[in-house]
PDB file of C-alpha atoms in Angstrom:
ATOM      1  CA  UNK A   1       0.000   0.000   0.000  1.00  0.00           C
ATOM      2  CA  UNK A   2       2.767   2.326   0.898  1.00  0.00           C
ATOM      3  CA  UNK A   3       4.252   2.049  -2.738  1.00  0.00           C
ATOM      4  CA  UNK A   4       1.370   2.542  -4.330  1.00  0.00           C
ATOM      5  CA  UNK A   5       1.116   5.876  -2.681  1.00  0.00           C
ATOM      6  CA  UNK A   6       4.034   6.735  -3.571  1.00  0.00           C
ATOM      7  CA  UNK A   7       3.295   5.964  -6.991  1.00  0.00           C
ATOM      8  CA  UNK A   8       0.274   7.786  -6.797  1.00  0.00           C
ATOM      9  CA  UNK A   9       2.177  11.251  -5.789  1.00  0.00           C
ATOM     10  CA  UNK A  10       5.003  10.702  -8.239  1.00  0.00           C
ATOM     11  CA  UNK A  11       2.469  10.643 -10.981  1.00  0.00           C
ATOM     12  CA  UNK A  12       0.574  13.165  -9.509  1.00  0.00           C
ATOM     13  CA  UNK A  13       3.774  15.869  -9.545  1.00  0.00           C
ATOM     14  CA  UNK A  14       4.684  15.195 -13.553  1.00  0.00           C
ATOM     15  CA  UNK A  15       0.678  15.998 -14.468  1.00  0.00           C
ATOM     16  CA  UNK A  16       0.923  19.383 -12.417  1.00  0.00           C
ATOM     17  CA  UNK A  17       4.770  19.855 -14.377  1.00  0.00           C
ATOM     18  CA  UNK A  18       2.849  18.763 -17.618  1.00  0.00           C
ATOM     19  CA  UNK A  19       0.328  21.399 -16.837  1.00  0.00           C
ATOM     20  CA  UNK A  20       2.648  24.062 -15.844  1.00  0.00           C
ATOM     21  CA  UNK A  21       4.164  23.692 -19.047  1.00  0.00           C
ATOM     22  CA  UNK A  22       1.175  23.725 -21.216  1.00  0.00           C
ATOM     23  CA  UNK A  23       0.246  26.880 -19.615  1.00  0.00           C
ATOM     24  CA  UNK A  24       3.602  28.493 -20.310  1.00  0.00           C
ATOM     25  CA  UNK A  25       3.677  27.610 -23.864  1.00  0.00           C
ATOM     26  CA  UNK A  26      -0.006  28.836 -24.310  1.00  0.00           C
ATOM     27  CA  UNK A  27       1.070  32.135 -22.655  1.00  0.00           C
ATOM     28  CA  UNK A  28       4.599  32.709 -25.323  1.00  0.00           C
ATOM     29  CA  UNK A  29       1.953  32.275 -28.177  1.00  0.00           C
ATOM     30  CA  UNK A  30      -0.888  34.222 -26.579  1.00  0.00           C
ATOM     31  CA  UNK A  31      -1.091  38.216 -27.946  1.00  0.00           C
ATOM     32  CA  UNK A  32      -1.397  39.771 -24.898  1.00  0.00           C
ATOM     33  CA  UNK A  33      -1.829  43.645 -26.312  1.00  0.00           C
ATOM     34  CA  UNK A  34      -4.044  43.206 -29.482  1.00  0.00           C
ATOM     35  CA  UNK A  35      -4.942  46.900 -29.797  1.00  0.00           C
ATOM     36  CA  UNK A  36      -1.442  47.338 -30.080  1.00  0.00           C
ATOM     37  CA  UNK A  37      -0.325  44.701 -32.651  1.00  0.00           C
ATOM     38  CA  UNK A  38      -3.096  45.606 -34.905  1.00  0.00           C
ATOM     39  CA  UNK A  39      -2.063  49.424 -34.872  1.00  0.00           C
ATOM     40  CA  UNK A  40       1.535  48.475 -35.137  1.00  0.00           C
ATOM     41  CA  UNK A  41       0.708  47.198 -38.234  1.00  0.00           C
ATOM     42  CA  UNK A  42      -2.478  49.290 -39.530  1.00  0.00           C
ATOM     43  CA  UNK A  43      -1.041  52.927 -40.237  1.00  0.00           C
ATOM     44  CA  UNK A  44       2.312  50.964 -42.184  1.00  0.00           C
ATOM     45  CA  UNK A  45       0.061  49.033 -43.962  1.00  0.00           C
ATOM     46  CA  UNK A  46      -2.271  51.360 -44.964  1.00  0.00           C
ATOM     47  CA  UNK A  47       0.371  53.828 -46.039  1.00  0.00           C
ATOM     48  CA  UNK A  48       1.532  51.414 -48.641  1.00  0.00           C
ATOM     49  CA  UNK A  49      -1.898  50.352 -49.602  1.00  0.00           C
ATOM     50  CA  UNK A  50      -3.042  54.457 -50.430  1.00  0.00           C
ATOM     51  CA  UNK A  51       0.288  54.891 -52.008  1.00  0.00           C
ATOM     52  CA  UNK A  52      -0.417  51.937 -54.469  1.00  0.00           C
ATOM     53  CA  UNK A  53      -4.141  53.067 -54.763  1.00  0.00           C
ATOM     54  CA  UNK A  54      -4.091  56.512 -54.817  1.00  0.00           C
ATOM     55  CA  UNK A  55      -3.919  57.043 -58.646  1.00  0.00           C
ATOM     56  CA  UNK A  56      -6.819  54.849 -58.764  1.00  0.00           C
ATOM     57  CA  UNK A  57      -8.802  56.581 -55.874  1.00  0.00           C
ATOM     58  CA  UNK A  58      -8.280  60.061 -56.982  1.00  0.00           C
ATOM     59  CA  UNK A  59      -6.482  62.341 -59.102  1.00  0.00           C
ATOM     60  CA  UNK A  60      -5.141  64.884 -56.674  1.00  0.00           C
ATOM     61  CA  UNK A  61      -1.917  64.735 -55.628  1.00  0.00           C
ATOM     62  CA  UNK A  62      -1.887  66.940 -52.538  1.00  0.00           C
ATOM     63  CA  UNK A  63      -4.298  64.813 -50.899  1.00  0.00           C
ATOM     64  CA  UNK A  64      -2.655  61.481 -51.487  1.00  0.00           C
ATOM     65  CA  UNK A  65       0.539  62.864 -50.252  1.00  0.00           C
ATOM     66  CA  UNK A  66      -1.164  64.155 -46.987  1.00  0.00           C
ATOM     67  CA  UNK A  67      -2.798  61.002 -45.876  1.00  0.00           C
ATOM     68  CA  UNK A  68       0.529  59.183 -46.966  1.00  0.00           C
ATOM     69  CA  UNK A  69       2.618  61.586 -44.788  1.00  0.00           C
ATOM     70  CA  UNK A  70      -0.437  61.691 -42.087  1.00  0.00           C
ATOM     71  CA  UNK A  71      -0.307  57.685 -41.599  1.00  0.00           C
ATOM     72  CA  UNK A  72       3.219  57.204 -42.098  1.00  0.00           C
ATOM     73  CA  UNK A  73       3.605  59.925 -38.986  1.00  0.00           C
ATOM     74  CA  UNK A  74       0.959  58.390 -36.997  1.00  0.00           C
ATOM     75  CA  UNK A  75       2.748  54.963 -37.296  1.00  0.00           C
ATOM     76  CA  UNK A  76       6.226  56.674 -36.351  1.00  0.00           C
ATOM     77  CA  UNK A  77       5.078  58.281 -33.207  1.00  0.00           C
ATOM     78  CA  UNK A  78       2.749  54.503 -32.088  1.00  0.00           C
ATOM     79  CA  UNK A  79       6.179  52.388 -33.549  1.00  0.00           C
ATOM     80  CA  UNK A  80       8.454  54.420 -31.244  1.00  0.00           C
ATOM     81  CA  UNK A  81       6.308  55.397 -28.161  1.00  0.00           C
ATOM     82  CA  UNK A  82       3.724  52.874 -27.866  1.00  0.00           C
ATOM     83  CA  UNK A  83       4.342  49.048 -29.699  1.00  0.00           C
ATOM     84  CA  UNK A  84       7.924  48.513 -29.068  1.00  0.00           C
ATOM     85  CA  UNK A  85       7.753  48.948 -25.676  1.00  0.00           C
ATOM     86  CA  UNK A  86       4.561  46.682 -25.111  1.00  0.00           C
ATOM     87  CA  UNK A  87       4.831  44.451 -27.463  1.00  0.00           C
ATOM     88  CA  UNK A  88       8.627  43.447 -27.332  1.00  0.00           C
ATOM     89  CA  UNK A  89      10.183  45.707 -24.372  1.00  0.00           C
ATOM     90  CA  UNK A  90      12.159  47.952 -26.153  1.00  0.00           C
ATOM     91  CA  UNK A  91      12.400  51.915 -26.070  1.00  0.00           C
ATOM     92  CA  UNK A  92      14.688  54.334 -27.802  1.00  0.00           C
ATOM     93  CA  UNK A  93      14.251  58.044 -27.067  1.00  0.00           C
ATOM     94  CA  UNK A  94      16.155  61.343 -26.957  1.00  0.00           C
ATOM     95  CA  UNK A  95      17.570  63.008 -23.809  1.00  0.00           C
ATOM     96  CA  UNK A  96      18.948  67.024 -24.160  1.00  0.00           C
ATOM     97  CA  UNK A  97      21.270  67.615 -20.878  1.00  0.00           C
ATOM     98  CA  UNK A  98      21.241  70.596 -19.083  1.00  0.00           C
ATOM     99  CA  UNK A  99      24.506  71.633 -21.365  1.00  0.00           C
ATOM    100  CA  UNK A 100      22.327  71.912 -24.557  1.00  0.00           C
ATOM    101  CA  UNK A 101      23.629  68.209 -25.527  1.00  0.00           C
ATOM    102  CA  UNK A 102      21.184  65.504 -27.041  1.00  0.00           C
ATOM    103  CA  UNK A 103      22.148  61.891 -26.003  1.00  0.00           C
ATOM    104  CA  UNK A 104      19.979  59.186 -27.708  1.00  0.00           C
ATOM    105  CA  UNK A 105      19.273  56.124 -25.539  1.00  0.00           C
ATOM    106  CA  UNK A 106      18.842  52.464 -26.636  1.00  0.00           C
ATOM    107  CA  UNK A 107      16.928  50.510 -23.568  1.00  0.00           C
ATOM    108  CA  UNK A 108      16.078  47.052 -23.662  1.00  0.00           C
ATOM    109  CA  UNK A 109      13.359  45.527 -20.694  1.00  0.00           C
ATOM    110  CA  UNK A 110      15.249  43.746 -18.282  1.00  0.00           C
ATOM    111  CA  UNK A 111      14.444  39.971 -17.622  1.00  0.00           C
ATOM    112  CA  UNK A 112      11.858  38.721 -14.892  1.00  0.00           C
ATOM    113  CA  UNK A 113      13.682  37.120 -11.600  1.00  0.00           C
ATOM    114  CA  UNK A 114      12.176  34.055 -12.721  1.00  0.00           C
ATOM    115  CA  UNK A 115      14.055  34.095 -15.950  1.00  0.00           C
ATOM    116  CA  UNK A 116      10.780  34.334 -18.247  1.00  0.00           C
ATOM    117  CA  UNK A 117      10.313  37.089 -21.151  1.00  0.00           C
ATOM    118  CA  UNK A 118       7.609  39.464 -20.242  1.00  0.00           C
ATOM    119  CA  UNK A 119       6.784  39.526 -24.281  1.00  0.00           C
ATOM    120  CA  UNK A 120       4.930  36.541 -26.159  1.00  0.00           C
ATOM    121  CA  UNK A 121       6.845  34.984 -29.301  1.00  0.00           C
ATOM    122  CA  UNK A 122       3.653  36.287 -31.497  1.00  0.00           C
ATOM    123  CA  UNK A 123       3.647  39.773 -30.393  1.00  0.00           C
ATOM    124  CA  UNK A 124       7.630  39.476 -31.415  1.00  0.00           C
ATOM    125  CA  UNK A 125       6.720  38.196 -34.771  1.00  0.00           C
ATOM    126  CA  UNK A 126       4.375  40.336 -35.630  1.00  0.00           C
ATOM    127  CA  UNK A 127       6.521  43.620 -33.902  1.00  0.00           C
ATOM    128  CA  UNK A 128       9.643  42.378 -35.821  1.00  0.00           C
ATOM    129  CA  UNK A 129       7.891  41.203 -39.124  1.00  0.00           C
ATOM    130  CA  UNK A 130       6.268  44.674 -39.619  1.00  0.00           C
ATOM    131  CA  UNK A 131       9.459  46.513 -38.583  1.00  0.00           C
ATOM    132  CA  UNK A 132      11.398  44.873 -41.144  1.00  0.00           C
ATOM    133  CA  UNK A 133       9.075  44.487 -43.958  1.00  0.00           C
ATOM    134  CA  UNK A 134       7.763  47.802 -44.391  1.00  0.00           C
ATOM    135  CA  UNK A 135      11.168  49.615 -44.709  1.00  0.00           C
ATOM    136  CA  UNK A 136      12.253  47.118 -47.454  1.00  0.00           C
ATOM    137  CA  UNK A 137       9.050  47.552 -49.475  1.00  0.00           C
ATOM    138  CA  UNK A 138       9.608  51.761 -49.313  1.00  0.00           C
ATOM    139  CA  UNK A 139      13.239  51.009 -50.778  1.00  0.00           C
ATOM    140  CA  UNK A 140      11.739  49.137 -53.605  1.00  0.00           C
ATOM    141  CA  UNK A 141       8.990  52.215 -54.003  1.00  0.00           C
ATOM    142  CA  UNK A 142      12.056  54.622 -53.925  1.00  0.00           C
ATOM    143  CA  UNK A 143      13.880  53.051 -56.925  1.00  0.00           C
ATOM    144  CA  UNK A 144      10.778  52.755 -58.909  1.00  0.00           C
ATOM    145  CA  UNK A 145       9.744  56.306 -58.475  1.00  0.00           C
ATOM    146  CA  UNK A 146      13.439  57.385 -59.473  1.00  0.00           C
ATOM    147  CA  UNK A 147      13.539  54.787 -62.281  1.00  0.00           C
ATOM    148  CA  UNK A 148       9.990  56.090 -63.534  1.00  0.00           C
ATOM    149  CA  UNK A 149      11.150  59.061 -63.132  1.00  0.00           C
ATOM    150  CA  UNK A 150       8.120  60.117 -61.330  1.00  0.00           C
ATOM    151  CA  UNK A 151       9.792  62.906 -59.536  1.00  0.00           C
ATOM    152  CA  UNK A 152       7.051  64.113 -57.438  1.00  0.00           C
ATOM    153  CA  UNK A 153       6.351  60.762 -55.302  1.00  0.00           C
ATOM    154  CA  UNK A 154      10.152  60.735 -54.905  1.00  0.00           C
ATOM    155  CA  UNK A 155       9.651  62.824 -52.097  1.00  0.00           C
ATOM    156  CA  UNK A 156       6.871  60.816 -50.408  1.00  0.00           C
ATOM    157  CA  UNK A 157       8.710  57.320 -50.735  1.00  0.00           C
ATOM    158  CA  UNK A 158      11.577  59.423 -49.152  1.00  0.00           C
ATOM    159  CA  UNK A 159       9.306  60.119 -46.344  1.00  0.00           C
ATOM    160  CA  UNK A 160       8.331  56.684 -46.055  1.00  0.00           C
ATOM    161  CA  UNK A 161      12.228  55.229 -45.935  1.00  0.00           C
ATOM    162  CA  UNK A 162      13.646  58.433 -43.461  1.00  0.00           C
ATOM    163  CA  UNK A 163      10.417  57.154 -40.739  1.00  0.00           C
ATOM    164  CA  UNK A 164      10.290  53.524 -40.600  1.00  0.00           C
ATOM    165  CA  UNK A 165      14.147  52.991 -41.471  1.00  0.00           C
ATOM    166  CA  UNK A 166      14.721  55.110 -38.202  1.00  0.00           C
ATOM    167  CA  UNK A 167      12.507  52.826 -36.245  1.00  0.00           C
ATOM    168  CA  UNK A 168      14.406  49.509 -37.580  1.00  0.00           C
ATOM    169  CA  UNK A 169      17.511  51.303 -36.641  1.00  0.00           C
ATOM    170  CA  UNK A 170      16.600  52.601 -33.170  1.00  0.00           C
ATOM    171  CA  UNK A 171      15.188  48.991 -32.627  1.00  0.00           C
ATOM    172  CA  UNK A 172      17.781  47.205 -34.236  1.00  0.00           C
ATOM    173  CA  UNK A 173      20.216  49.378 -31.575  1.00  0.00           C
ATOM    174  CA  UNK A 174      17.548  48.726 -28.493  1.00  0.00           C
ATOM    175  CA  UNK A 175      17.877  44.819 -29.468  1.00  0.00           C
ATOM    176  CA  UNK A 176      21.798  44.690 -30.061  1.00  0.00           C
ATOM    177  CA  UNK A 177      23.223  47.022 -27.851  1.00  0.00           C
ATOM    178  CA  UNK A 178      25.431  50.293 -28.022  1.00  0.00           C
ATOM    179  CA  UNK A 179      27.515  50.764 -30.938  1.00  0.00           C
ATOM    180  CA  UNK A 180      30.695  49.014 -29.028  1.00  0.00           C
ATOM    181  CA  UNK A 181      28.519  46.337 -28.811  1.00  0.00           C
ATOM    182  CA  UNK A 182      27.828  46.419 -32.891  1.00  0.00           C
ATOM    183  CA  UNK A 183      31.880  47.117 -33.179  1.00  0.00           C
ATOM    184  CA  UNK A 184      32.855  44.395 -31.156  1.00  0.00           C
ATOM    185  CA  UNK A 185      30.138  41.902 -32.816  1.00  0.00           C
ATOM    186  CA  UNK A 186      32.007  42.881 -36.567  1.00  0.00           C
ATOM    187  CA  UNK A 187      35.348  42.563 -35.241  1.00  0.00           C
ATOM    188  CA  UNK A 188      34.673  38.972 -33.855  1.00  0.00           C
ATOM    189  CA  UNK A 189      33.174  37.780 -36.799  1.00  0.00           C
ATOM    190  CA  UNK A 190      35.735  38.828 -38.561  1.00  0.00           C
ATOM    191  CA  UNK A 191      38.555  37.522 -36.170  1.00  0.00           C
ATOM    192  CA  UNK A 192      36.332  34.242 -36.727  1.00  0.00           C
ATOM    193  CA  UNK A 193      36.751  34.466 -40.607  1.00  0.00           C
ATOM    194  CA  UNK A 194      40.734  35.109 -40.545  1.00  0.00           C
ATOM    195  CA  UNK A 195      41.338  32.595 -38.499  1.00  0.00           C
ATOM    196  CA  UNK A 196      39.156  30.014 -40.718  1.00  0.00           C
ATOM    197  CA  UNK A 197      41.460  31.197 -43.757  1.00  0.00           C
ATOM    198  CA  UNK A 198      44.454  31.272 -41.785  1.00  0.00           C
ATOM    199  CA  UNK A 199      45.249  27.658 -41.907  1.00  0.00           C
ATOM    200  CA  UNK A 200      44.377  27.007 -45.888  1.00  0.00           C
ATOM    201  CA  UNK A 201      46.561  29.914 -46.269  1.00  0.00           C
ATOM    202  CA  UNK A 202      49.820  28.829 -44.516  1.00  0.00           C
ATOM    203  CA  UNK A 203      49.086  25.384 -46.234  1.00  0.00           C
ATOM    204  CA  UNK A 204      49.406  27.249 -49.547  1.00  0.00           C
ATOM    205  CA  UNK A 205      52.197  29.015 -48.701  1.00  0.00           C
ATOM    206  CA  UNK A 206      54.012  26.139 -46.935  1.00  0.00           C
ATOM    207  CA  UNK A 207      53.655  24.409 -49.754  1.00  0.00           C
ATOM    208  CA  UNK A 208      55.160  26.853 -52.508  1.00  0.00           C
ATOM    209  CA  UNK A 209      57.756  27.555 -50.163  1.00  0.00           C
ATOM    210  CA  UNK A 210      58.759  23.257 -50.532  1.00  0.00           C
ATOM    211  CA  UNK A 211      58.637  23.425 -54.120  1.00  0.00           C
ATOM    212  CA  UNK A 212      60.866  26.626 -54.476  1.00  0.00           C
ATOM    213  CA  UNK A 213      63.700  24.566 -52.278  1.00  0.00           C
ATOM    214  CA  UNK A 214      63.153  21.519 -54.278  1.00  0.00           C
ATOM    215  CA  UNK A 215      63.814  23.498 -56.994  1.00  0.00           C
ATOM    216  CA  UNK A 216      66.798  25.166 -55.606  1.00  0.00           C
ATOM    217  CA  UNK A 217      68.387  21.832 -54.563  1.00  0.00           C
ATOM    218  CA  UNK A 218      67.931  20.421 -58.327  1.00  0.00           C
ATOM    219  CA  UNK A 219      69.452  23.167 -60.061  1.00  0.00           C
ATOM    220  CA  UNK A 220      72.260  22.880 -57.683  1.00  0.00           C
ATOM    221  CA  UNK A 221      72.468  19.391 -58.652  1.00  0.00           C
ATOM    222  CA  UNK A 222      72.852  19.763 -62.337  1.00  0.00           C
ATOM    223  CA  UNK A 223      74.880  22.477 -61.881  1.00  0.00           C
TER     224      UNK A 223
END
């Protein structure tokens, strides 16, 4: 009897563990700040959609250009103040001193005690997927206005690239670190890649460096 209740409460501690971790998983894929996810990505996307449409829509070009530059504002100001920091835990800003100085800072949301991300793994998707995305599609927009030489959206797809590529930057900084951290990051890698060619390298060189004393030692033969 006294193993089988022992049995009993082994069994019974792996179903709560089981449980535990069913709940944990369901939380990482659980969107815990809808409003914002769906605004992080409705003023970017609608931007792009009104600049493809807009010809269609109407013929003035004043008012495309202002609800292009109106949305692609609105989606700066919600990217950099409002969805990054709920939806992944990151925040850059702009600090002026007392000296007249401006200092930009790059913070990143410190990990629970626990060890557990505060931010769901689809709110990070969707944050990062729309960060990314939306930038490269503006680049492609900017060299098809300057290779259609439609001069007068060149300015608007400008717009577009200057605003979101400054989020992906300041983000891209926020996730990464300072710019020692970027600089130490290249210098590694590269480190990494010298040393990989290093050995094929002196192998080559080892090796001409044989056949040029073989050489040597025949022609001092014959001779």
């Amino acid at each position: 009897m006294l193993r089988q209740g022992s049995s009993d409460d082994i069994e019974d501690v792996s179903l709560f563990d089981a449980d535990d971790e069913v709940s944990r998983r369901s939380k990482k894929s659980k969107i815990r700040h809808p409003v914002a996810s769906f605004f992080h990505l409705f003023f970017r996307v609608s931007a792009i959609v009104v600049y493809l449409l807009c010809e269609l829509l109407t013929s003035s070009f004043i008012a495309c250009m202002v609800t292009i530059i109106l949305l692609l504002s609105c989606d700066f100001w919600a990217v950099k103040n409002v969805t990054g920091r709920l939806m992944v835990g990151l925040r850059w800003w702009n600090q002026v001193d007392d000296d007249g100085r401006s200092h930009w800072k790059f913070e990143s949301r410190k990990v629970s005690a626990q060890g557990h991300k505060t931010s769901s793994e689809s709110e990070s998707r969707i944050f990062w997927l729309g960060l990314i995305t939306c930038p490269i599609i503006w680049v492609i927009f900017a060299f098809s206005a300057l290779f259609s030489f439609k001069v007068k959206w060149l300015a608007v797809v400008m717009m577009g690239v200057v605003l979101q590529g400054a989020n992906l930057y300041g983000y891209i900084r926020c996730k990464v670190g300072s710019r020692k951290n970027l600089t130490s990051m290249a210098t590694s890698y590269l480190g990494k890649q010298f040393l990989r060619q290093l050995p094929a390298a002196l192998g080559t060189t080892g090796h001409c460096s044989t056949s040029r004393l073989s050489f040597n030692y025949s022609l001092s033969q014959v001779s």
